[in-house]
CSV table of C-alpha atoms in Angstrom, one decimal:
chain,number,residue,atom,x,y,z
E,1,MET,CA,-1.9,3.5,7.7
E,2,GLN,CA,-2.8,6.6,10.0
E,3,PRO,CA,0.3,9.3,9.7
E,4,GLU,CA,1.4,9.4,12.9
E,5,ARG,CA,3.6,11.0,15.0
E,6,HIS,CA,6.6,12.6,13.3
E,7,THR,CA,9.9,12.5,15.0
E,8,GLY,CA,13.7,13.3,15.2
E,9,PHE,CA,14.1,9.9,16.9
E,10,ASP,CA,13.1,11.0,20.1
E,11,LEU,CA,11.3,7.3,20.0
E,12,PRO,CA,9.9,5.2,22.9
E,13,ALA,CA,12.1,2.5,24.0
E,14,PRO,CA,11.5,-1.0,23.3
E,15,ASP,CA,10.7,-3.5,26.3
E,16,GLU,CA,13.2,-6.0,27.2
E,17,GLN,CA,11.3,-8.6,25.0
E,18,SER,CA,11.4,-6.8,22.1
E,19,ALA,CA,14.4,-5.1,22.5
E,20,ALA,CA,15.9,-9.2,22.8
E,21,HIS,CA,14.2,-10.1,19.8
E,22,SER,CA,15.4,-6.6,17.5
E,23,ARG,CA,19.1,-8.1,18.7
E,24,ARG,CA,18.3,-11.9,17.5
E,25,VAL,CA,17.4,-9.7,14.3
E,26,ALA,CA,20.3,-8.2,14.0
E,27,GLU,CA,22.0,-11.2,14.2
E,28,TYR,CA,20.5,-12.6,11.9
E,29,ILE,CA,21.3,-9.8,9.3
E,30,CYS,CA,24.5,-9.4,10.4
E,31,GLN,CA,25.2,-13.3,9.2
E,32,ARG,CA,23.9,-12.7,6.2
E,33,ILE,CA,26.2,-9.5,5.6
E,34,LYS,CA,29.6,-11.6,6.6
E,35,GLU,CA,28.5,-14.4,4.0
E,36,GLN,CA,27.8,-11.5,1.6
E,37,GLY,CA,31.6,-10.2,2.0
E,38,GLY,CA,30.5,-7.3,4.1
E,39,SER,CA,27.6,-5.3,2.9
E,40,ILE,CA,23.8,-6.6,1.3
E,41,SER,CA,21.7,-4.7,-1.1
E,42,PHE,CA,19.4,-2.2,0.9
E,43,ALA,CA,16.1,-4.5,-0.6
E,44,GLU,CA,17.9,-7.5,1.2
E,45,PHE,CA,17.7,-5.7,4.2
E,46,MET,CA,14.5,-4.8,4.6
E,47,GLN,CA,13.5,-8.3,3.3
E,48,HIS,CA,15.4,-9.5,5.6
E,49,ALA,CA,14.2,-6.8,8.9
E,50,LEU,CA,10.1,-7.9,7.9
E,51,TYR,CA,10.3,-11.6,6.9
E,52,ALA,CA,13.6,-13.7,7.9
E,53,PRO,CA,11.9,-17.1,8.9
E,54,GLY,CA,10.3,-16.8,12.0
E,55,LEU,CA,12.5,-13.2,13.0
E,56,GLY,CA,11.2,-11.0,10.7
E,57,TYR,CA,8.4,-8.7,11.7
E,58,TYR,CA,5.4,-9.4,9.5
E,59,VAL,CA,6.1,-13.0,10.3
E,60,SER,CA,7.1,-12.2,14.2
E,61,GLY,CA,4.5,-13.0,16.6
E,62,THR,CA,4.0,-9.3,18.0
E,63,THR,CA,1.1,-6.9,17.8
E,64,LYS,CA,1.3,-4.4,14.6
E,65,PHE,CA,-1.6,-3.6,14.3
E,66,GLY,CA,-4.3,-1.2,16.2
E,67,ARG,CA,-3.6,0.9,19.2
E,68,ASP,CA,-1.1,-1.5,20.5
E,69,GLY,CA,1.0,-1.5,17.5
E,70,ASP,CA,2.8,0.7,15.3
E,71,PHE,CA,0.3,1.7,13.2
E,72,ILE,CA,-3.6,1.6,12.5
E,73,THR,CA,-4.7,1.0,8.9
E,74,ALA,CA,-7.6,3.1,7.4
E,75,PRO,CA,-9.9,0.3,7.5
E,76,GLU,CA,-9.3,0.2,11.5
E,77,ILE,CA,-10.2,3.6,12.1
E,78,SER,CA,-13.5,2.5,10.9
E,79,PRO,CA,-16.2,0.7,9.0
E,80,LEU,CA,-16.4,3.6,6.7
E,81,PHE,CA,-13.7,2.3,4.5
E,82,GLY,CA,-14.5,-0.9,4.4
E,83,LYS,CA,-18.2,-0.5,3.8
E,84,VAL,CA,-17.5,1.3,0.6
E,85,LEU,CA,-15.0,-0.6,-0.9
E,86,ALA,CA,-17.7,-3.8,0.0
E,87,ARG,CA,-20.5,-1.5,-2.4
E,88,GLN,CA,-17.5,-1.6,-5.4
E,89,ALA,CA,-17.1,-5.3,-4.8
E,90,ALA,CA,-20.7,-5.5,-4.9
E,91,ALA,CA,-21.2,-3.7,-8.5
E,92,ILE,CA,-18.0,-6.4,-10.2
E,93,LEU,CA,-19.5,-9.3,-8.9
E,94,GLU,CA,-22.4,-8.7,-10.5
E,95,GLN,CA,-20.5,-8.7,-13.3
E,96,VAL,CA,-18.4,-11.8,-13.3
E,97,ASP,CA,-19.5,-15.5,-13.4
E,98,ASP,CA,-18.8,-17.0,-9.9
E,99,GLY,CA,-17.4,-14.6,-8.9
E,100,GLN,CA,-15.1,-14.5,-5.4
E,101,ILE,CA,-13.0,-12.3,-3.3
E,102,PHE,CA,-9.3,-12.2,-2.7
E,103,GLU,CA,-8.0,-10.3,-0.4
E,104,LEU,CA,-4.0,-9.9,0.0
E,105,GLY,CA,-2.7,-9.4,3.5
E,106,ALA,CA,-5.7,-9.4,5.0
E,107,GLY,CA,-3.8,-7.8,8.7
E,108,SER,CA,-6.4,-8.5,11.5
E,109,GLY,CA,-8.8,-9.2,9.9
E,110,VAL,CA,-11.2,-6.5,10.6
E,111,LEU,CA,-11.5,-5.2,6.2
E,112,ALA,CA,-12.5,-9.2,5.3
E,113,ALA,CA,-14.6,-8.5,8.2
E,114,THR,CA,-16.4,-5.5,7.8
E,115,ILE,CA,-17.1,-6.4,3.8
E,116,LEU,CA,-18.4,-9.9,4.6
E,117,ARG,CA,-20.7,-8.1,7.2
E,118,LYS,CA,-22.1,-4.8,4.1
E,119,LEU,CA,-22.1,-7.7,1.3
E,120,SER,CA,-24.4,-9.8,3.0
E,121,THR,CA,-26.9,-6.4,3.9
E,122,LEU,CA,-26.4,-6.3,0.2
E,123,ASN,CA,-27.1,-9.8,-0.8
E,124,ALA,CA,-24.1,-10.1,-2.4
E,125,LEU,CA,-21.7,-12.2,-0.8
E,126,PRO,CA,-19.9,-14.4,-2.8
E,127,ASP,CA,-18.9,-18.3,-2.5
E,128,ARG,CA,-16.1,-17.8,-0.8
E,129,TYR,CA,-13.7,-15.4,0.3
E,130,TYR,CA,-9.5,-16.1,-0.3
E,131,ILE,CA,-6.7,-15.0,1.9
E,132,LEU,CA,-3.4,-14.9,1.1
E,133,GLU,CA,-0.9,-14.3,4.4
E,134,VAL,CA,2.6,-14.7,4.8
E,135,SER,CA,2.3,-14.7,8.6
E,136,ALA,CA,1.2,-18.1,10.2
E,137,ASP,CA,1.0,-15.4,13.0
E,138,LEU,CA,-1.6,-13.2,11.6
E,139,ARG,CA,-3.6,-16.1,9.7
E,140,GLN,CA,-4.2,-17.5,12.9
E,141,ARG,CA,-5.1,-13.6,14.6
E,142,GLN,CA,-7.8,-13.3,11.7
E,143,SER,CA,-9.2,-16.6,12.2
E,144,GLU,CA,-9.8,-15.5,15.8
E,145,TYR,CA,-11.2,-12.5,14.5
E,146,LEU,CA,-13.6,-13.7,11.7
E,147,SER,CA,-14.9,-16.4,14.2
E,148,THR,CA,-15.9,-13.8,16.9
E,149,GLU,CA,-16.3,-11.3,14.8
E,150,VAL,CA,-18.6,-12.7,12.4
E,151,PRO,CA,-19.2,-15.8,13.2
E,152,ASP,CA,-21.9,-17.1,10.7
E,153,LEU,CA,-20.0,-15.8,7.6
E,154,ALA,CA,-16.1,-16.9,8.8
E,155,ALA,CA,-16.9,-20.5,6.8
E,156,ARG,CA,-16.9,-18.6,4.1
E,157,VAL,CA,-13.2,-17.4,4.4
E,158,GLU,CA,-10.4,-19.7,3.0
E,159,TRP,CA,-6.5,-19.5,3.3
E,160,LEU,CA,-4.6,-19.4,0.4
E,161,PRO,CA,-0.6,-20.7,0.3
E,162,ASP,CA,-0.4,-19.3,-3.1
E,163,PHE,CA,-1.8,-16.6,-5.4
E,164,PRO,CA,-4.9,-18.2,-7.4
E,165,VAL,CA,-5.1,-19.2,-10.9
E,166,ASP,CA,-8.0,-18.3,-13.0
E,167,PHE,CA,-9.1,-16.5,-10.5
E,168,SER,CA,-12.5,-14.0,-11.5
E,169,GLY,CA,-13.6,-12.0,-9.0
E,170,VAL,CA,-12.5,-8.9,-7.3
E,171,ILE,CA,-8.8,-8.6,-5.8
E,172,VAL,CA,-7.9,-6.4,-3.0
E,173,ALA,CA,-4.5,-5.4,-1.3
E,174,ASN,CA,-4.7,-3.0,1.0
E,175,GLU,CA,-1.2,-1.3,2.0
E,176,VAL,CA,0.6,-4.0,0.7
E,177,ALA,CA,3.0,-3.0,-1.7
E,178,ASP,CA,4.3,-0.4,0.3
E,179,ALA,CA,6.3,-3.0,2.0
E,180,LEU,CA,7.7,-4.8,-0.7
E,181,PRO,CA,11.8,-4.2,0.1
E,182,VAL,CA,13.0,-1.4,-2.3
E,183,GLU,CA,16.6,-0.6,-3.5
E,184,ARG,CA,18.6,2.5,-3.0
E,185,PHE,CA,20.7,4.5,-5.1
E,186,THR,CA,22.4,8.1,-5.3
E,187,LYS,CA,23.4,9.6,-8.5
E,188,ASP,CA,25.3,12.3,-9.6
E,189,GLY,CA,25.8,13.5,-12.9
E,190,SER,CA,26.7,10.5,-14.4
E,191,LEU,CA,27.9,8.4,-11.4
E,192,LEU,CA,25.5,6.5,-10.2
E,193,LYS,CA,25.9,4.2,-6.8
E,194,GLN,CA,24.4,1.4,-4.8
E,195,ILE,CA,23.1,2.2,-1.1
E,196,ARG,CA,24.0,-0.5,0.7
E,197,VAL,CA,24.2,-1.8,4.4
E,198,ALA,CA,27.3,-2.6,6.4
E,199,VAL,CA,28.1,-3.1,9.8
E,200,GLU,CA,30.5,-0.9,11.6
E,201,ASN,CA,31.2,-0.9,15.1
E,202,GLY,CA,28.4,-2.9,16.0
E,203,GLU,CA,25.9,-0.9,13.9
E,204,PHE,CA,24.0,-0.5,10.8
E,205,GLN,CA,26.1,2.1,8.3
E,206,TRP,CA,24.9,3.3,5.3
E,207,HIS,CA,27.7,1.9,2.3
E,208,GLN,CA,27.8,2.7,-1.1
E,209,ASP,CA,28.9,0.5,-3.8
E,210,ASP,CA,29.2,0.0,-7.7
E,211,ALA,CA,25.4,-0.4,-9.1
E,212,PRO,CA,24.9,-3.6,-10.4
E,213,ASP,CA,23.4,-3.4,-14.4
E,214,LEU,CA,19.8,-4.0,-13.1
E,215,LEU,CA,19.8,-1.0,-11.0
E,216,GLY,CA,21.4,0.7,-13.4
E,217,LYS,CA,18.6,0.7,-16.2
E,218,ALA,CA,16.7,0.8,-13.6
E,219,VAL,CA,17.2,4.3,-13.3
E,220,ASP,CA,17.9,5.2,-16.4
E,221,GLY,CA,13.9,4.1,-17.4
E,222,ILE,CA,13.4,6.7,-14.6
E,223,GLU,CA,15.1,9.5,-15.9
E,224,LYS,CA,13.7,8.7,-19.7
E,225,LYS,CA,10.2,8.7,-17.8
E,226,ILE,CA,10.5,12.4,-16.2
E,227,GLY,CA,12.2,13.6,-19.3
E,228,ARG,CA,14.9,14.9,-17.0
E,229,GLN,CA,18.5,13.7,-15.2
E,230,PHE,CA,18.7,14.1,-11.5
E,231,PRO,CA,20.7,16.6,-10.0
E,232,GLY,CA,23.6,16.1,-8.2
E,233,ASN,CA,24.1,14.2,-4.8
E,234,TYR,CA,20.4,12.6,-5.3
E,235,GLN,CA,19.2,10.1,-3.2
E,236,SER,CA,16.4,7.7,-4.1
E,237,GLU,CA,14.5,4.2,-4.0
E,238,ILE,CA,13.2,2.0,-6.9
E,239,CYS,CA,11.0,-0.6,-6.4
E,240,LEU,CA,12.3,-3.7,-8.4
E,241,ALA,CA,10.1,-6.2,-6.9
E,242,LEU,CA,6.8,-4.6,-7.5
E,243,THR,CA,6.9,-5.1,-11.8
E,244,PRO,CA,7.0,-9.2,-10.7
E,245,TRP,CA,4.4,-9.1,-8.1
E,246,ILE,CA,2.3,-7.0,-10.1
E,247,SER,CA,2.5,-9.4,-13.3
E,248,GLN,CA,1.8,-11.8,-10.4
E,249,LEU,CA,-1.1,-10.3,-9.3
E,250,VAL,CA,-2.8,-9.1,-13.2
E,251,ASN,CA,-1.9,-12.9,-14.4
E,252,CYS,CA,-3.9,-14.4,-11.9
E,253,LEU,CA,-7.1,-12.4,-12.6
E,254,ARG,CA,-8.7,-14.0,-15.0
E,255,GLU,CA,-12.2,-11.5,-15.3
E,256,GLY,CA,-12.6,-8.4,-12.4
E,257,LEU,CA,-10.9,-5.7,-11.1
E,258,ILE,CA,-8.5,-5.4,-8.3
E,259,PHE,CA,-8.5,-2.6,-5.6
E,260,LEU,CA,-4.7,-1.1,-4.1
E,261,PHE,CA,-4.6,1.1,-1.7
E,262,ASP,CA,-1.5,2.6,-0.5
E,263,PHE,CA,0.3,6.0,-0.1
E,264,GLY,CA,2.5,7.3,-3.4
E,265,VAL,CA,2.6,9.6,-6.0
E,266,THR,CA,2.8,9.4,-9.2
E,267,CYS,CA,6.6,9.0,-11.1
E,268,ARG,CA,7.5,12.5,-11.3
E,269,GLU,CA,6.0,13.3,-7.8
E,270,TYR,CA,8.2,10.5,-6.8
E,271,TYR,CA,11.5,12.0,-7.8
E,272,ALA,CA,10.9,15.6,-8.1
E,273,PRO,CA,14.3,17.2,-7.1
E,274,ASP,CA,13.3,18.5,-3.8
E,275,ARG,CA,12.7,15.0,-2.4
E,276,SER,CA,16.3,13.7,-2.7
E,277,GLU,CA,16.0,11.5,0.5
E,278,GLY,CA,13.7,9.2,-0.9
E,279,TRP,CA,10.3,8.0,0.7
E,280,ILE,CA,11.6,5.0,3.3
E,281,ARG,CA,9.5,5.7,6.5
E,282,CYS,CA,9.9,4.0,9.4
E,283,HIS,CA,7.1,3.0,12.4
E,284,PHE,CA,7.8,2.3,15.8
E,285,ARG,CA,4.8,2.4,18.5
E,286,HIS,CA,2.8,4.9,16.6
E,287,HIS,CA,6.1,7.1,15.9
E,288,ALA,CA,7.4,8.1,12.2
E,289,HIS,CA,10.1,8.1,11.3
E,290,SER,CA,12.9,7.9,8.6
E,291,ASN,CA,16.0,5.5,9.7
E,292,PRO,CA,15.3,1.6,8.7
E,293,LEU,CA,18.6,0.5,10.1
E,294,ILE,CA,17.3,0.5,13.6
E,295,LEU,CA,15.2,-1.6,15.6
E,296,PRO,CA,15.9,-4.3,13.0
E,297,GLY,CA,12.8,-6.5,13.4
E,298,ILE,CA,10.7,-4.4,15.8
E,299,GLN,CA,9.4,-2.0,13.6
E,300,ASP,CA,7.7,-1.8,11.1
E,301,LEU,CA,9.8,-0.6,7.3
E,302,THR,CA,8.1,1.1,4.4
E,303,ALA,CA,8.5,2.9,0.8
E,304,TRP,CA,5.7,5.4,-0.9
E,305,VAL,CA,4.7,3.8,-3.5
E,306,ASP,CA,5.4,5.0,-7.3
E,307,PHE,CA,1.8,4.3,-8.5
E,308,SER,CA,3.2,5.2,-12.6
E,309,ALA,CA,5.8,2.5,-12.0
E,310,LEU,CA,2.5,0.3,-10.5
E,311,ALA,CA,0.5,1.4,-13.9
E,312,ASP,CA,3.2,1.1,-16.7
E,313,ALA,CA,3.6,-2.8,-14.8
E,314,ALA,CA,-0.3,-3.3,-15.1
E,315,VAL,CA,-0.8,-2.7,-18.8
E,316,ASP,CA,2.4,-4.4,-19.7
E,317,SER,CA,0.6,-7.3,-18.3
E,318,GLY,CA,-2.9,-7.2,-19.8
E,319,ALA,CA,-4.5,-5.0,-17.6
E,320,GLU,CA,-6.7,-1.8,-17.8
E,321,ILE,CA,-6.3,1.0,-16.3
E,322,ALA,CA,-10.6,1.6,-14.6
E,323,GLY,CA,-9.0,4.2,-12.2
E,324,TYR,CA,-6.7,5.5,-9.9
E,325,VAL,CA,-7.7,8.4,-7.6
E,326,SER,CA,-7.0,9.8,-3.4
E,327,GLN,CA,-8.3,7.4,-0.8
E,328,ALA,CA,-10.8,10.9,-0.4
E,329,HIS,CA,-12.5,10.8,-3.8
E,330,PHE,CA,-13.3,7.3,-3.5
E,331,LEU,CA,-14.9,6.9,-0.6
E,332,MET,CA,-16.8,10.1,-1.3
E,333,ASN,CA,-17.4,8.7,-5.1
E,334,GLY,CA,-18.0,5.2,-4.1
E,335,GLY,CA,-21.7,6.1,-1.2
E,336,LEU,CA,-19.2,7.8,2.0
E,337,GLN,CA,-22.6,10.1,2.2
E,338,GLU,CA,-25.3,6.8,1.9
E,339,GLU,CA,-23.4,5.2,4.6
E,340,LEU,CA,-23.3,8.0,6.7
E,341,ALA,CA,-27.6,8.8,5.5
E,342,ASP,CA,-28.8,7.9,9.0
E,343,PHE,CA,-26.4,10.4,10.3
E,344,THR,CA,-28.6,13.1,12.2
E,345,SER,CA,-30.4,10.3,14.4
E,346,LEU,CA,-27.1,9.4,16.1
E,347,ALA,CA,-27.2,9.7,19.8
E,348,VAL,CA,-24.4,13.2,20.1
E,349,ALA,CA,-21.7,10.4,20.9
E,350,GLU,CA,-21.6,8.9,18.1
E,351,GLN,CA,-22.1,11.5,15.7
E,352,LEU,CA,-18.8,12.7,17.3
E,353,GLU,CA,-17.1,9.9,16.8
E,354,LEU,CA,-18.8,9.4,13.1
E,355,SER,CA,-16.9,13.0,12.4
E,356,ARG,CA,-13.6,12.2,13.6
E,357,GLN,CA,-13.3,8.6,11.6
E,358,THR,CA,-14.5,10.5,8.6
E,359,LYS,CA,-12.4,13.2,8.8
E,360,LEU,CA,-9.1,10.8,9.5
E,361,LEU,CA,-10.8,9.0,6.3
E,362,THR,CA,-10.7,12.1,4.0
E,363,LEU,CA,-9.3,15.0,5.2
E,364,PRO,CA,-6.1,16.1,2.8
E,365,GLY,CA,-4.0,16.7,6.1
E,366,GLU,CA,-5.0,13.2,7.2
E,367,MET,CA,-5.1,10.1,5.0
E,368,GLY,CA,-7.4,11.6,2.6
E,369,GLU,CA,-5.3,12.6,-0.7
E,370,ASN,CA,-1.7,10.8,0.7
E,371,PHE,CA,-4.1,7.9,0.4
E,372,LYS,CA,-4.9,6.4,-3.5
E,373,CYS,CA,-6.8,3.9,-5.1
E,374,ILE,CA,-5.7,2.2,-8.7
E,375,GLY,CA,-8.1,0.0,-10.0
E,376,LEU,CA,-7.1,-2.8,-12.3
E,377,SER,CA,-8.8,-4.7,-14.3
E,378,ARG,CA,-9.4,-7.8,-17.0
E,379,GLY,CA,-12.1,-8.4,-19.0
E,380,ASP,CA,-15.4,-6.5,-20.0
E,381,ILE,CA,-15.4,-4.7,-16.9
E,382,ALA,CA,-17.5,-1.4,-15.9
E,383,PRO,CA,-15.7,0.9,-13.9
E,384,PRO,CA,-17.1,1.5,-10.5
E,385,LEU,CA,-18.1,4.6,-8.9
E,386,ALA,CA,-15.1,5.2,-7.1
E,387,PHE,CA,-13.3,6.1,-9.7
E,388,ARG,CA,-16.4,8.7,-11.8
E,389,ASP,CA,-14.9,12.0,-10.3
E,390,SER,CA,-11.5,12.7,-10.0
E,391,ASP,CA,-9.4,10.2,-11.9
E,392,ARG,CA,-6.2,10.8,-12.2
E,393,THR,CA,-5.0,8.4,-14.5
E,394,HIS,CA,-3.9,10.7,-16.9
E,395,LYS,CA,-1.4,11.8,-14.5
E,396,LEU,CA,0.7,8.2,-14.0
């Protein structure tokens, strides 16, 4: 998502309908807390806030993407993102027999439409473009958007109820991993505590308790990975759901390549001594802040991705790392210049708009550096051009 205005919680007030919905979500979570004896893990809180049936942020019918939502993703900023990605997909599909495309969490459907449109011009269309979307509301919105924007190609799109089996081709996941629930912890010397969520005076509050064994082993693993212990009173997160998710994703792929885009860093960067408050980010009406306990169900909750943990899980599941680059280098390596070939022939207004889009996608202060792409391959697949220069795999 595009970097938004950071705020000290000077957030816009939700409208009456949104506020009422948030109260219903809060009541739902309060009941879960009561059932669990007074507190739940933050991972459980995040799961409920984002995915509670009929209530969670990603499964309710509210607008999430674009100017009228809470954030804007790269495919919505500019079709350049999807066009460059389509070029890489075409190169992979050439190497795979009967290769298809599978997208996880297709958002508004903009990326799917852009990829299909570009592949059509490259004469590289797959028979099927599969989408796995947990939200029935988003599935409907995606279907309507694709039927309108690419009516001649929409019939190729098929929504799946689960991960495919024995899939060959290209898998795309743009800003999916950051929405996986994370555990929060605090460590002071040898004392490790799990940071949980409780209710006090009618509001959600942080609550510390003894860390379960699974969390303790995971934190020990981080310290071994980075080669040092955490400093005193250190707080952060870890995504215990990442390994099984990546394992499922890799194991559904027989041959081809997975493109994962997200905001994130390596393990050593993630758990740097000066990052003692973690990487959780919330988005509400294009305002970014760090308090996940407010506005349940109507704000997006995310955590930056530990790409080292992601890569380790992928390799353990049988994948190879095809490359790890910044979004800027992915685009520049992958054909951005070719997509801008007719720039000088455009009207001035079009040139200005295209320049604006390119800057948002590639400048370090925008999306160019914080967003990364990691490629995971299975089978005899040649890495695409997007990973040819400035590959950072050795840093993982």
